[in-house]
Amino acid sequence: MKVIGLAGWSGAGKTTLLTRLIPHFHAQGLRVSVIKHAHHQFDVDVPGKDSWRHREAGAAEVLVASSKRWALMHELRGAAEPRLPELLDKLSAVDLVVVEGFKREPHRKIEVHRAANGKPLLFPDDAGIAGIATDVAIDTRLPTVHLDDIEGAAALMLRAAMPVEEAVARSAATR
């Protein structure tokens, strides 16, 4: 199992790029999972539904299952936010895990940069950035691809992806 991150400012197009890459990887026969970091309180549950009521009542975890999917919701209840290695450990084995967010973790990342966003590049200050997907020319030695070049972006991500064990070891070394 390998891991690669997508990093960039909000509005740069990380999610849009990823939703175009996943079908491309799937067509290549690769199984892909995603870990998405949210910077704010979020809810995947519907207020008023049974599972929501169970969590609101104080359940530590609620697992919802059907013939189509299952989902496990874990309430932190004041505990520290889990770091990337803990989350990677919870995933089933796949070929590639794409991490959207977790900029402070030391795994390899592809920076997603959109000029119209008006934000500075991350790569000069993040040694984990191994390439850039962008809509403008950038003066760098890092490999770059255009945001619309899905085949090129996919190849860049696969070349830069690292074994999960290496990502976990890097994270442990930064604690």
Coordinates of C-alpha atoms in Angstrom, one line a residue:
M1 CA 0.0 0.0 0.0
K2 CA 1.4 3.4 -1.0
V3 CA 0.4 6.9 0.1
I4 CA 0.6 10.3 -1.6
G5 CA -0.8 13.6 -0.4
L6 CA -2.5 16.5 -2.2
A7 CA -1.7 19.8 -0.5
G8 CA -2.7 23.3 -1.3
W9 CA -4.8 26.3 -0.2
S10 CA -8.5 26.1 -0.1
G11 CA -10.0 26.8 -3.5
A12 CA -6.9 25.5 -5.4
G13 CA -8.8 22.5 -6.8
K14 CA -7.6 19.6 -4.7
T15 CA -11.0 17.9 -4.6
T16 CA -11.8 18.6 -8.2
L17 CA -8.5 17.1 -9.3
L18 CA -8.9 14.1 -7.1
T19 CA -12.4 13.4 -8.4
R20 CA -10.9 13.3 -11.9
L21 CA -8.0 11.1 -10.8
I22 CA -9.9 8.4 -9.0
P23 CA -11.7 7.1 -12.1
H24 CA -8.4 7.3 -14.0
F25 CA -6.6 5.1 -11.4
H26 CA -9.6 2.8 -11.3
A27 CA -9.4 2.3 -15.1
Q28 CA -5.7 1.3 -14.5
G29 CA -6.9 -1.4 -12.2
L30 CA -5.9 0.4 -9.0
R31 CA -7.9 0.5 -5.8
V32 CA -7.8 3.9 -4.2
S33 CA -8.9 5.2 -0.8
V34 CA -8.9 8.8 0.4
I35 CA -8.3 10.4 3.8
K36 CA -9.6 13.9 3.9
H37 CA -8.7 16.4 6.7
A38 CA -11.4 18.8 7.7
H39 CA -10.4 22.0 9.6
H40 CA -13.8 22.5 11.2
Q41 CA -16.5 20.6 12.9
F42 CA -18.3 18.4 10.3
D43 CA -21.0 15.8 10.4
V44 CA -21.6 12.9 8.0
D45 CA -24.7 12.0 9.9
V46 CA -28.3 13.3 9.5
P47 CA -29.7 15.1 12.5
G48 CA -32.7 13.2 13.9
K49 CA -31.8 9.8 12.4
D50 CA -31.2 6.9 14.8
S51 CA -27.4 6.9 14.3
W52 CA -27.2 10.7 15.0
R53 CA -29.4 10.2 18.1
H54 CA -27.0 7.4 19.3
R55 CA -24.0 9.7 19.0
E56 CA -25.8 12.6 20.7
A57 CA -26.7 10.3 23.5
G58 CA -23.0 9.6 24.1
A59 CA -22.0 6.5 22.1
A60 CA -18.2 6.4 21.6
E61 CA -18.7 4.8 18.1
V62 CA -21.7 4.2 15.9
L63 CA -21.5 1.7 13.0
V64 CA -24.2 1.9 10.4
A65 CA -24.5 -0.9 7.9
S66 CA -26.6 -1.7 4.9
S67 CA -26.5 -4.0 1.8
K68 CA -24.6 -1.1 0.0
R69 CA -22.1 0.2 2.5
W70 CA -21.1 0.6 6.1
A71 CA -19.7 3.6 8.0
L72 CA -18.1 3.9 11.3
M73 CA -18.3 7.2 13.2
H74 CA -16.0 7.7 16.1
E75 CA -16.5 10.5 18.5
L76 CA -13.4 12.0 20.0
R77 CA -15.2 13.4 23.0
G78 CA -12.3 15.7 23.9
A79 CA -9.5 13.4 22.9
A80 CA -6.7 14.6 20.7
E81 CA -7.2 14.7 16.9
P82 CA -5.7 11.5 15.4
R83 CA -2.6 11.9 13.4
L84 CA -2.2 10.5 9.9
P85 CA -0.6 7.1 11.0
E86 CA -3.5 6.3 13.2
L87 CA -5.9 6.9 10.4
L88 CA -3.9 5.0 7.8
D89 CA -4.0 2.0 10.2
K90 CA -7.8 2.1 10.1
L91 CA -8.0 1.6 6.3
S92 CA -8.4 -1.6 4.4
A93 CA -5.5 -2.5 2.1
V94 CA -5.6 -0.8 -1.3
D95 CA -3.1 0.1 -3.9
L96 CA -3.0 3.9 -3.2
V97 CA -4.2 6.1 -0.4
V98 CA -4.5 9.8 -1.3
V99 CA -4.4 12.1 1.6
E100 CA -6.1 15.5 1.1
G101 CA -4.9 17.9 3.7
F102 CA -2.6 17.0 6.7
K103 CA -0.1 19.6 5.4
R104 CA 2.0 19.3 8.6
E105 CA 2.5 15.6 8.2
P106 CA 5.8 14.6 6.6
H107 CA 4.5 12.3 3.9
R108 CA 5.2 13.1 0.2
K109 CA 2.7 15.5 -1.4
I110 CA 1.8 17.0 -4.7
E111 CA 1.0 20.6 -4.4
V112 CA -2.2 21.8 -6.2
H113 CA -1.8 25.5 -7.1
R114 CA -4.3 27.7 -9.0
A115 CA -3.0 31.2 -9.9
A116 CA -6.5 32.8 -9.6
N117 CA -6.5 31.8 -6.0
G118 CA -3.9 34.5 -5.3
K119 CA -2.1 32.4 -2.7
P120 CA 1.6 31.7 -2.4
L121 CA 3.1 28.3 -3.3
L122 CA 3.7 25.9 -0.4
F123 CA 6.7 24.1 -1.9
P124 CA 9.5 26.3 -0.9
D125 CA 8.7 25.8 2.7
D126 CA 7.6 22.1 2.6
A127 CA 10.3 19.6 1.9
G128 CA 7.6 16.9 1.5
I129 CA 6.3 18.4 -1.8
A130 CA 7.5 16.2 -4.6
G131 CA 5.7 17.9 -7.5
I132 CA 3.2 20.5 -8.5
A133 CA -0.1 20.4 -10.4
T134 CA -0.9 23.9 -11.5
D135 CA -2.4 26.1 -14.2
V136 CA 0.6 28.4 -14.7
A137 CA 4.3 28.0 -15.4
I138 CA 6.4 27.8 -12.3
D139 CA 10.2 28.3 -12.0
T140 CA 11.2 25.1 -10.1
R141 CA 13.2 21.9 -10.4
L142 CA 10.2 20.0 -9.1
P143 CA 8.2 18.1 -11.7
T144 CA 5.1 20.0 -12.7
V145 CA 1.9 19.1 -14.6
H146 CA -1.1 21.1 -15.7
L147 CA -4.2 20.7 -13.6
D148 CA -6.1 19.4 -16.6
D149 CA -3.4 16.8 -17.5
I150 CA -5.0 13.9 -15.6
E151 CA -2.7 11.3 -17.1
G152 CA 0.3 13.3 -16.2
A153 CA -0.9 14.1 -12.7
A154 CA -1.7 10.5 -12.1
A155 CA 1.8 9.4 -13.2
L156 CA 3.4 12.1 -11.1
M157 CA 1.4 10.9 -8.0
L158 CA 2.3 7.3 -8.6
R159 CA 6.0 8.1 -9.0
A160 CA 6.0 10.1 -5.8
A161 CA 3.9 7.8 -3.7
M162 CA 5.7 6.2 -0.8
P163 CA 5.1 3.0 1.1
V164 CA 2.7 3.5 4.0
E165 CA 5.3 2.1 6.4
E166 CA 7.7 4.9 5.4
A167 CA 5.1 7.6 5.8
V168 CA 4.3 6.2 9.3
A169 CA 8.0 6.1 10.2
R170 CA 8.5 9.7 9.0
S171 CA 5.5 10.9 11.1
A172 CA 6.8 9.1 14.2
A173 CA 10.2 10.8 13.8
T174 CA 8.6 14.2 13.9
R175 CA 6.7 13.7 17.2

